[in-house]
Coordinates of C-alpha atoms and ligand atoms in Angstrom, one line a residue:
Chain A
M30 CA 28.4 -2.7 22.4
S31 CA 24.8 -4.1 22.0
I32 CA 23.1 -4.2 18.6
L33 CA 19.8 -3.2 20.1
E34 CA 19.3 -1.5 23.3
V35 CA 15.7 -0.7 24.6
K36 CA 15.4 1.2 27.9
N37 CA 12.0 1.7 29.8
I38 CA 9.8 2.0 26.9
Q39 CA 6.1 2.7 27.2
K40 CA 3.5 2.6 24.5
S41 CA -0.2 3.3 24.9
F42 CA -3.1 3.1 22.4
G43 CA -5.6 5.5 23.5
K44 CA -6.1 4.5 27.2
E45 CA -5.0 0.9 26.6
R46 CA -1.3 0.6 28.0
V47 CA 0.2 -2.1 25.7
L48 CA 3.9 -1.8 26.7
R49 CA 4.8 -0.8 30.1
D50 CA 8.3 -0.4 31.1
I51 CA 10.1 -2.9 28.8
S52 CA 13.8 -2.8 28.7
L53 CA 15.9 -5.4 26.7
N54 CA 19.5 -5.7 25.0
V55 CA 20.3 -7.8 22.1
Q56 CA 24.0 -8.5 21.6
Q57 CA 25.7 -9.3 18.4
G58 CA 25.1 -12.9 17.2
E59 CA 22.3 -13.4 19.8
V60 CA 18.9 -15.1 19.0
L61 CA 16.4 -14.1 21.2
A62 CA 12.7 -15.8 21.5
V63 CA 9.8 -13.7 22.5
I64 CA 6.9 -15.6 23.7
G65 CA 3.7 -14.7 25.6
P66 CA -0.1 -14.7 25.4
S67 CA -2.0 -13.0 22.6
G68 CA -2.3 -9.2 23.4
S69 CA 0.6 -9.0 25.6
G70 CA 2.3 -6.7 23.4
K71 CA 5.0 -8.8 21.4
S72 CA 4.1 -7.3 18.1
T73 CA 3.9 -3.7 19.4
L74 CA 7.4 -4.2 20.6
L75 CA 8.6 -5.2 17.4
R76 CA 6.8 -2.4 15.5
C77 CA 8.2 0.1 18.0
A78 CA 11.8 -1.3 17.3
T79 CA 11.2 -0.8 13.6
L80 CA 9.7 2.5 13.4
L81 CA 6.2 1.3 12.5
E82 CA 4.8 2.7 15.9
E83 CA 6.1 5.5 18.0
I84 CA 7.0 4.9 21.7
D85 CA 5.5 7.2 24.3
F86 CA 8.3 7.0 26.8
G87 CA 11.8 5.5 26.9
Y88 CA 14.9 4.9 25.0
I89 CA 15.7 2.9 21.8
A90 CA 19.2 2.8 20.1
Y91 CA 20.8 0.7 17.4
G92 CA 24.6 0.7 18.5
D93 CA 25.6 4.2 18.3
L94 CA 22.7 5.6 16.5
V95 CA 19.8 6.9 19.0
M96 CA 16.4 6.3 17.5
A97 CA 14.4 7.9 20.3
R98 CA 14.8 9.1 23.7
S99 CA 13.1 10.6 26.6
E100 CA 15.2 13.5 28.3
G101 CA 13.6 13.4 31.8
N102 CA 11.8 10.7 33.8
N103 CA 8.2 11.7 32.5
E104 CA 9.1 13.4 29.3
R105 CA 7.8 12.1 26.0
A106 CA 10.2 10.3 23.7
V107 CA 11.8 12.6 21.0
Y108 CA 12.8 10.7 17.9
S109 CA 16.1 11.8 16.0
A110 CA 16.1 13.5 12.9
A111 CA 15.2 11.9 9.6
P112 CA 18.6 11.2 8.3
V113 CA 19.6 9.3 11.6
L114 CA 16.1 7.4 11.3
R115 CA 16.9 6.6 7.6
Q116 CA 20.6 5.3 8.9
I117 CA 18.8 3.2 11.6
R118 CA 16.4 1.7 9.0
R119 CA 19.4 -0.2 7.2
R120 CA 20.4 -1.8 10.4
F121 CA 17.3 -3.8 10.9
G122 CA 15.0 -5.9 8.8
L123 CA 11.3 -7.2 9.6
V124 CA 9.7 -10.4 8.6
F125 CA 5.9 -10.3 8.8
Q126 CA 3.5 -12.8 9.8
S127 CA 1.6 -12.4 6.5
F128 CA 4.7 -12.0 4.3
N129 CA 3.8 -8.7 2.7
L130 CA 5.4 -9.6 -0.6
F131 CA 4.9 -7.0 -3.3
P132 CA 2.4 -8.7 -5.5
H133 CA 3.1 -6.9 -8.7
F134 CA 6.8 -7.7 -8.6
S135 CA 8.6 -11.0 -9.5
V136 CA 10.2 -12.9 -6.7
L137 CA 13.7 -11.5 -7.9
R138 CA 12.3 -7.9 -8.2
N139 CA 10.9 -8.2 -4.5
I140 CA 14.4 -8.9 -3.4
T141 CA 16.4 -6.4 -5.4
E142 CA 14.1 -3.3 -5.4
A143 CA 15.2 -2.0 -2.1
P144 CA 18.6 -2.5 -2.7
V145 CA 18.4 -0.7 -6.0
R146 CA 16.2 2.2 -5.0
V147 CA 17.2 2.6 -1.3
E148 CA 20.9 1.7 -1.4
G149 CA 21.6 2.8 -4.9
K150 CA 23.2 -0.4 -6.1
S151 CA 23.3 -1.5 -9.5
R152 CA 20.7 -3.8 -10.9
E153 CA 23.3 -6.4 -11.9
E154 CA 24.9 -6.5 -8.5
A155 CA 21.4 -6.5 -6.9
E156 CA 20.5 -9.5 -8.9
Q157 CA 23.4 -11.3 -8.3
Q158 CA 22.8 -10.9 -4.5
A159 CA 19.2 -11.8 -4.9
R160 CA 20.1 -15.1 -6.6
A161 CA 22.6 -16.1 -3.9
L162 CA 20.0 -15.3 -1.3
L163 CA 17.3 -17.3 -3.3
D164 CA 19.7 -20.1 -3.2
K165 CA 20.2 -20.0 0.6
V166 CA 16.6 -20.2 1.1
G167 CA 16.1 -23.0 -1.4
L168 CA 14.2 -21.0 -4.0
S169 CA 16.6 -20.3 -6.9
E170 CA 14.3 -21.8 -9.5
K171 CA 11.6 -19.5 -8.3
A172 CA 13.5 -16.2 -9.3
D173 CA 10.9 -15.1 -12.1
A174 CA 7.7 -16.4 -10.4
Y175 CA 5.2 -14.0 -8.9
P176 CA 4.3 -14.2 -5.3
C177 CA 0.8 -15.5 -6.1
E178 CA 2.4 -18.4 -7.6
L179 CA 4.2 -19.4 -4.5
S180 CA 3.0 -21.4 -1.6
G181 CA 2.9 -19.6 2.0
G182 CA 6.0 -21.1 3.1
Q183 CA 7.7 -20.2 -0.2
Q184 CA 6.3 -16.7 0.0
Q185 CA 7.9 -16.5 3.5
R186 CA 11.1 -17.6 2.4
V187 CA 11.2 -14.7 -0.2
A188 CA 10.4 -12.3 2.5
I189 CA 13.1 -13.4 4.5
A190 CA 15.5 -13.3 1.4
R191 CA 14.1 -9.8 0.7
A192 CA 15.0 -8.6 4.4
L193 CA 18.4 -10.1 4.3
A194 CA 19.1 -8.2 1.0
M195 CA 19.6 -5.1 2.9
Q196 CA 22.2 -6.6 5.0
P197 CA 20.7 -5.7 8.3
D198 CA 22.5 -5.9 11.7
I199 CA 19.4 -7.6 13.3
L200 CA 16.5 -9.4 11.9
F201 CA 13.0 -9.3 13.5
F202 CA 10.3 -12.0 12.9
D203 CA 6.8 -11.6 14.0
E204 CA 5.2 -15.1 14.2
P205 CA 6.7 -16.1 11.0
T206 CA 5.0 -19.2 10.8
S207 CA 1.8 -18.4 12.1
A208 CA 0.1 -17.9 8.7
L209 CA 1.2 -21.2 7.4
D210 CA -0.3 -24.6 7.3
P211 CA 1.5 -26.8 9.9
E212 CA 3.2 -29.0 7.3
L213 CA 4.9 -25.5 5.9
T214 CA 6.4 -24.3 9.1
G215 CA 9.4 -26.7 9.0
E216 CA 10.8 -25.2 5.9
I217 CA 11.0 -21.5 7.5
L218 CA 12.1 -22.8 10.8
K219 CA 15.0 -24.6 8.7
V220 CA 16.1 -21.2 7.2
I221 CA 16.0 -19.4 10.5
R222 CA 18.0 -22.3 12.0
S223 CA 20.8 -21.9 9.3
L224 CA 20.6 -18.1 10.0
A225 CA 21.3 -18.7 13.8
Q226 CA 24.1 -20.9 12.8
E227 CA 25.5 -17.9 10.6
K228 CA 25.4 -15.8 13.8
M229 CA 22.7 -13.6 12.3
T230 CA 21.3 -11.5 15.3
M231 CA 17.6 -12.0 15.4
V232 CA 14.4 -11.4 17.6
I233 CA 11.8 -14.1 17.0
V234 CA 8.3 -13.8 18.3
T235 CA 6.7 -17.2 18.1
H236 CA 4.4 -19.6 19.4
E237 CA 6.8 -22.6 18.6
M238 CA 8.3 -23.5 21.9
A239 CA 10.2 -26.4 20.8
F240 CA 11.8 -24.2 18.2
A241 CA 12.2 -21.4 20.7
R242 CA 14.1 -24.0 22.6
D243 CA 16.2 -25.2 20.0
V244 CA 17.3 -22.1 18.4
S245 CA 17.4 -19.2 21.0
D246 CA 20.1 -18.4 23.2
R247 CA 17.6 -16.4 25.4
V248 CA 13.8 -16.6 25.8
I249 CA 11.6 -13.7 26.9
F250 CA 8.2 -14.2 28.2
M251 CA 6.0 -11.3 27.7
D252 CA 2.6 -10.7 29.5
D253 CA 0.5 -7.6 29.7
G254 CA 3.0 -5.3 28.5
V255 CA 5.9 -6.3 30.7
I256 CA 8.6 -8.8 30.4
V257 CA 7.8 -11.3 33.2
E258 CA 10.7 -13.6 32.9
Q259 CA 13.6 -14.0 30.7
G260 CA 16.8 -16.3 30.5
D261 CA 18.3 -19.5 29.3
P262 CA 15.7 -21.3 27.0
Q263 CA 16.2 -24.4 29.1
Q264 CA 15.5 -22.5 32.4
V265 CA 12.3 -20.4 30.9
L266 CA 10.6 -23.0 29.3
E267 CA 11.3 -26.1 31.4
N268 CA 11.5 -24.6 34.8
P269 CA 9.8 -21.4 34.8
Q270 CA 10.2 -19.2 38.1
S271 CA 6.9 -17.1 37.5
E272 CA 3.3 -18.3 38.0
R273 CA 2.1 -16.6 34.9
T274 CA 5.0 -18.2 32.8
R275 CA 4.0 -21.6 34.1
A276 CA 0.3 -21.0 33.4
F277 CA 1.0 -19.9 29.9
L278 CA 3.4 -22.6 29.1
S279 CA 1.0 -25.4 30.6
R280 CA -1.4 -24.7 27.6
F281 CA 1.3 -25.7 25.2
S282 CA 2.5 -29.0 26.9
H283 CA -0.5 -31.0 25.3
N284 CA 0.4 -30.2 21.6
G285 CA 4.3 -30.2 22.3
Chain B
M24 CA -33.4 11.7 -46.7
S25 CA -31.3 11.5 -49.8
W26 CA -27.9 9.6 -50.0
D27 CA -26.1 12.9 -50.3
N28 CA -27.7 14.2 -47.0
V29 CA -26.7 11.2 -45.3
L30 CA -23.2 11.6 -46.5
N31 CA -23.4 15.3 -45.3
T32 CA -24.8 14.4 -42.1
T33 CA -22.2 12.1 -41.4
E34 CA -19.3 14.4 -42.3
Q35 CA -20.9 17.2 -40.0
I36 CA -21.4 14.7 -37.4
A37 CA -17.9 13.5 -37.7
Q38 CA -16.8 17.1 -37.4
A39 CA -18.6 17.3 -34.3
S40 CA -16.9 14.2 -32.8
L41 CA -13.7 16.0 -32.7
Q42 CA -15.2 18.4 -30.1
T43 CA -16.7 15.3 -28.2
I44 CA -13.1 13.5 -28.6
S45 CA -11.5 16.8 -27.5
L46 CA -13.7 17.3 -24.6
F47 CA -13.3 13.8 -23.5
S48 CA -9.5 13.7 -23.5
L49 CA -8.9 17.1 -22.1
T50 CA -11.4 16.3 -19.1
L51 CA -9.3 13.2 -18.7
I52 CA -5.9 14.7 -18.8
F53 CA -7.1 17.3 -16.0
S54 CA -9.4 15.0 -14.1
L55 CA -7.2 11.9 -13.5
P56 CA -4.4 13.8 -11.8
L57 CA -6.6 16.3 -10.1
G58 CA -8.8 13.2 -8.7
L59 CA -5.8 11.8 -7.1
L60 CA -4.9 15.2 -5.4
M61 CA -8.6 15.3 -4.1
A62 CA -8.3 11.9 -2.8
F63 CA -5.2 12.8 -0.9
C64 CA -7.0 15.7 0.7
R65 CA -9.9 13.6 1.4
M66 CA -8.0 11.1 3.2
S67 CA -5.7 13.8 4.8
R68 CA -5.1 13.8 8.6
I69 CA -5.6 17.6 8.5
R70 CA -9.1 17.5 9.6
P71 CA -10.3 21.1 7.9
L72 CA -8.9 19.8 4.8
S73 CA -10.5 16.7 4.7
L74 CA -13.8 18.0 5.9
L75 CA -13.7 20.8 3.1
M76 CA -12.9 18.2 0.5
R77 CA -15.8 16.0 1.6
G78 CA -18.1 19.0 1.2
Y79 CA -16.9 19.5 -2.2
L80 CA -17.3 15.9 -3.2
L81 CA -20.6 15.9 -2.0
I82 CA -21.8 18.8 -4.1
M83 CA -19.9 17.7 -7.2
R84 CA -21.4 14.3 -7.1
G85 CA -24.6 15.3 -5.4
T86 CA -25.8 18.0 -8.3
P87 CA -26.3 17.3 -12.0
L88 CA -23.7 18.0 -14.2
M89 CA -25.8 19.9 -16.4
L90 CA -26.6 22.4 -13.6
Q91 CA -22.9 22.9 -13.0
L92 CA -22.3 23.5 -16.6
I93 CA -24.8 26.2 -16.5
F94 CA -23.5 27.6 -13.3
F95 CA -19.9 27.6 -14.6
M96 CA -21.0 29.2 -17.9
Y97 CA -23.3 31.9 -16.7
G98 CA -22.9 32.2 -13.1
L99 CA -18.9 32.6 -13.0
N100 CA -18.4 34.7 -16.2
L101 CA -15.0 33.0 -16.7
P102 CA -12.9 34.5 -19.4
F103 CA -13.2 31.1 -21.4
S104 CA -14.7 30.2 -24.7
R105 CA -18.0 27.7 -24.3
F106 CA -15.7 24.8 -25.0
Q107 CA -13.2 26.0 -22.4
V108 CA -15.9 26.3 -19.5
A109 CA -17.0 22.7 -20.3
V110 CA -13.7 21.2 -20.1
V111 CA -13.3 23.1 -16.5
A112 CA -16.7 22.0 -15.6
F113 CA -16.4 18.3 -16.7
S114 CA -12.9 18.2 -15.1
L115 CA -13.9 19.4 -11.9
N116 CA -16.9 17.0 -11.7
Y117 CA -15.0 13.9 -13.2
A118 CA -12.1 14.5 -10.8
A119 CA -14.7 14.3 -7.8
Y120 CA -15.8 10.8 -9.0
F121 CA -12.2 9.8 -9.6
A122 CA -11.2 10.9 -6.2
E123 CA -13.7 8.4 -4.5
I124 CA -12.4 5.6 -7.0
Y125 CA -8.9 6.4 -6.2
R126 CA -9.6 6.6 -2.3
S127 CA -11.3 3.1 -2.4
G128 CA -8.6 1.8 -4.4
I129 CA -6.0 3.1 -2.2
E130 CA -7.8 2.1 0.9
G131 CA -7.8 -1.4 -0.6
V132 CA -4.3 -2.1 -0.6
P133 CA -3.4 -3.9 2.6
V134 CA -1.6 -1.6 5.1
G135 CA 1.3 -4.2 5.2
Q136 CA 2.4 -3.2 1.7
S137 CA 3.4 0.2 2.9
E138 CA 4.7 -1.2 6.3
A139 CA 6.9 -3.5 4.3
A140 CA 8.0 -0.7 2.2
N141 CA 8.7 1.5 5.1
V142 CA 11.0 -1.0 7.0
L143 CA 12.8 -1.4 3.7
G144 CA 13.6 2.0 3.9
F145 CA 11.5 3.3 0.7
S146 CA 10.7 6.9 1.0
K147 CA 6.9 8.0 1.1
G148 CA 7.1 9.0 -2.5
Q149 CA 8.9 5.7 -3.7
T150 CA 6.3 3.8 -1.6
F151 CA 3.4 5.3 -3.0
F152 CA 4.6 5.4 -6.8
R153 CA 6.3 2.0 -6.9
I154 CA 4.3 -0.1 -4.4
I155 CA 0.9 1.3 -3.9
L156 CA -0.1 3.1 -6.9
P157 CA 0.4 0.1 -9.3
Q158 CA -1.7 -2.0 -7.2
V159 CA -4.3 0.6 -6.9
I160 CA -4.5 1.0 -10.8
K161 CA -5.2 -2.8 -11.1
K162 CA -7.9 -2.6 -8.5
I163 CA -9.7 0.4 -10.0
L164 CA -9.5 -0.6 -13.7
P165 CA -13.2 -1.7 -13.7
P166 CA -15.1 1.2 -12.0
M167 CA -12.6 3.4 -14.1
G168 CA -13.8 1.6 -17.2
N169 CA -17.5 2.3 -16.4
E170 CA -16.5 6.1 -15.6
F171 CA -14.7 6.5 -18.9
M172 CA -17.7 5.2 -20.7
T173 CA -20.2 7.3 -19.0
L174 CA -17.9 10.3 -19.9
V175 CA -18.2 9.5 -23.4
K176 CA -21.9 9.9 -23.4
D177 CA -21.8 12.8 -20.7
T178 CA -20.0 14.9 -23.1
S179 CA -23.5 15.3 -24.8
L180 CA -24.3 17.6 -21.8
A181 CA -22.1 20.3 -23.0
Q182 CA -24.8 21.1 -25.6
I183 CA -26.3 23.0 -22.9
I184 CA -24.0 25.8 -23.0
G185 CA -23.8 25.5 -26.8
V186 CA -20.8 23.4 -27.4
A187 CA -21.2 21.9 -30.9
E188 CA -20.6 18.3 -29.9
I189 CA -22.2 15.3 -31.6
S190 CA -25.6 15.2 -29.8
L191 CA -26.2 18.9 -30.7
I192 CA -25.3 18.6 -34.5
G193 CA -27.4 15.4 -34.5
Y194 CA -30.5 16.8 -33.0
Q195 CA -30.2 19.9 -35.5
L196 CA -29.7 17.8 -38.3
Q197 CA -32.8 15.7 -37.1
Q198 CA -34.9 18.9 -37.1
T199 CA -33.7 19.9 -40.3
F200 CA -34.2 16.7 -42.3
V201 CA -37.0 15.6 -40.1
S202 CA -35.5 12.2 -40.1
M203 CA -34.1 9.7 -37.4
I204 CA -31.1 9.1 -39.4
P205 CA -28.9 11.7 -38.1
I206 CA -29.8 10.6 -34.6
V207 CA -28.9 7.0 -35.4
I208 CA -25.7 8.2 -37.0
A209 CA -24.9 10.1 -33.8
G210 CA -25.5 7.0 -31.6
V211 CA -23.1 5.0 -33.9
F212 CA -20.4 7.6 -33.2
Y213 CA -20.8 7.1 -29.5
L214 CA -20.9 3.3 -30.0
L215 CA -17.6 3.5 -31.8
M216 CA -15.8 5.7 -29.2
N217 CA -17.0 3.4 -26.4
S218 CA -16.1 0.2 -28.1
V219 CA -12.5 1.6 -28.6
V220 CA -12.8 2.8 -24.6
S221 CA -14.0 -0.9 -23.6
R222 CA -11.4 -2.5 -25.8
G223 CA -8.7 -0.3 -23.9
F224 CA -9.7 -1.4 -20.5
S225 CA -9.9 -4.9 -21.5
M226 CA -6.5 -5.0 -22.8
A227 CA -5.3 -3.1 -19.7
E228 CA -6.9 -5.6 -17.6
K229 CA -5.3 -8.5 -19.3
R230 CA -2.0 -6.8 -19.2
L231 CA -2.2 -6.4 -15.3
G232 CA -3.7 -9.9 -14.8
Y233 CA -0.2 -11.4 -14.3
Y234 CA -0.5 -11.0 -10.5
R235 CA -3.2 -11.1 -8.0
Ligands
ATP310 N1 -2.8 0.1 16.2 C1 -3.7 -0.3 17.3 N2 -4.5 0.4 17.7 C2 -5.0 0.3 18.9 N3 -5.0 -0.9 19.6 C3 -3.7 -1.8 19.2 C4 -3.1 -1.3 18.0 N4 -2.2 -2.5 17.9 C5 -2.4 -3.4 19.0 N5 -3.3 -2.8 19.8 C6 -3.6 -3.6 21.0 O1 -2.5 -3.8 21.8 C7 -2.6 -4.9 22.5 C8 -1.3 -5.9 22.0 O2 -1.2 -6.1 20.9 P1 -0.1 -6.8 20.1 O3 -0.5 -6.9 18.6 O4 1.3 -6.1 20.6 O5 -0.1 -8.3 20.9 P2 0.6 -9.6 20.7 O6 1.3 -10.1 21.8 O7 1.4 -9.5 19.5 O8 -0.5 -10.6 20.4 P3 -0.7 -11.9 19.4 O9 0.1 -13.0 20.0 O10 -2.2 -12.0 19.3 O11 -0.1 -11.4 17.8 C9 -3.9 -5.6 22.1 O12 -4.8 -5.4 22.9 C10 -4.2 -5.0 20.9 O13 -5.7 -4.8 20.8
MG311 MG1 1.4 -10.3 17.3

């Protein structure tokens, strides 16, 4: 069974149709890279998948749990009841472009707060887990620091640890390195790469083409609210079939 | 003024300061939570509710507190003592100012904060009280400090409906003794109260200064 199943979803903001008929499946252990020009709807897709936006039409399910579905062809999507949505929220995590750490909590508390408050874990257990995660992202000595005392790259690594603490089935990243100085992107990419080696299921919106090619099992190229092309990274990035994909990629060829 | 009269004046003003301090404290106890409620109404997506609250805030902030006191005292015929009427009027008035401060504070917290909390599975209540409100409090401390200090001084308006607070007593004693000393003593009492308030806010700001 796929971890995430998206069928024919549509989303508009006012008159602007931002997602038009997107369908997509993510399998256990798969790493998906989503690329595309600015305004093509990549963030909106992730936000719809993570319950930050509501779709207008279509179907979204996480494994056996249906998040939203349209009954007929032109029926607006109906969302499942709150308890189901609560269960679904435990299945995904999201890492934002701008980190969004809680500034008033220490690094450790940023990671433990949700396991304690949402999952009802004991503080000791949550802290033990948080320290293990900090170790994994290479920040064990920063447990007691506050987010404002960290570099952007360190903040983003804490944000990844915070998302992992909820043990999601799938982790979404929305341009995790775009807010960082170029010399700091490497440390984030390294963490994501190590997650990929552990077979963490991930959907990564990125502008780092070389990284997308390296780490992903499949690349999706989005433009204007549709998936224009998808497939093997080698294939999509080096030998794109669509004119639009070629035009988009040619902008990256200069700077690698 | 004789030394005895100075002592006597100080004692009377100290007495009156209890009224002032009670009015100040009770106003805060009622208006701080009430203001938060008003801020929620003001920011509500239910259009009529938010419009109604806008109108209320405009009236309370757009007309003098002194007129509001007179209105509450003689216009509404509430079954309350003068002091109680003052508490009601002050609370409703200050809640309006606090509502606007809360609102600007809440709007000043990046949406990413509640979105991150939402994705982590926090309930609406947890998100507000554990994630948003602490950041709001830090942001609004300076304007709140101003408001608290203004309230200390504004309590003197309660004399218009006959509450025996510091200014009224100071004024009466000034008339009795034909001396400025009671007025100066009254002023010193306000100054003392406000230095405590100001000190409190500096300490709070320092305590919350551990993060940005
Ligand atoms: N909350 C919103 N209200 C109105 N319009 C929105 C909203 N969010 C996104 N949009 C619009 O939807 C379109 C797609 O935005 P989206 O953020 O999904 O693009 P993107 O592919 O992530 O772009 P980028 O690469 O710049 O991040 C844009 O035209 C944007 O203006
Ligand atoms: Mg985006």
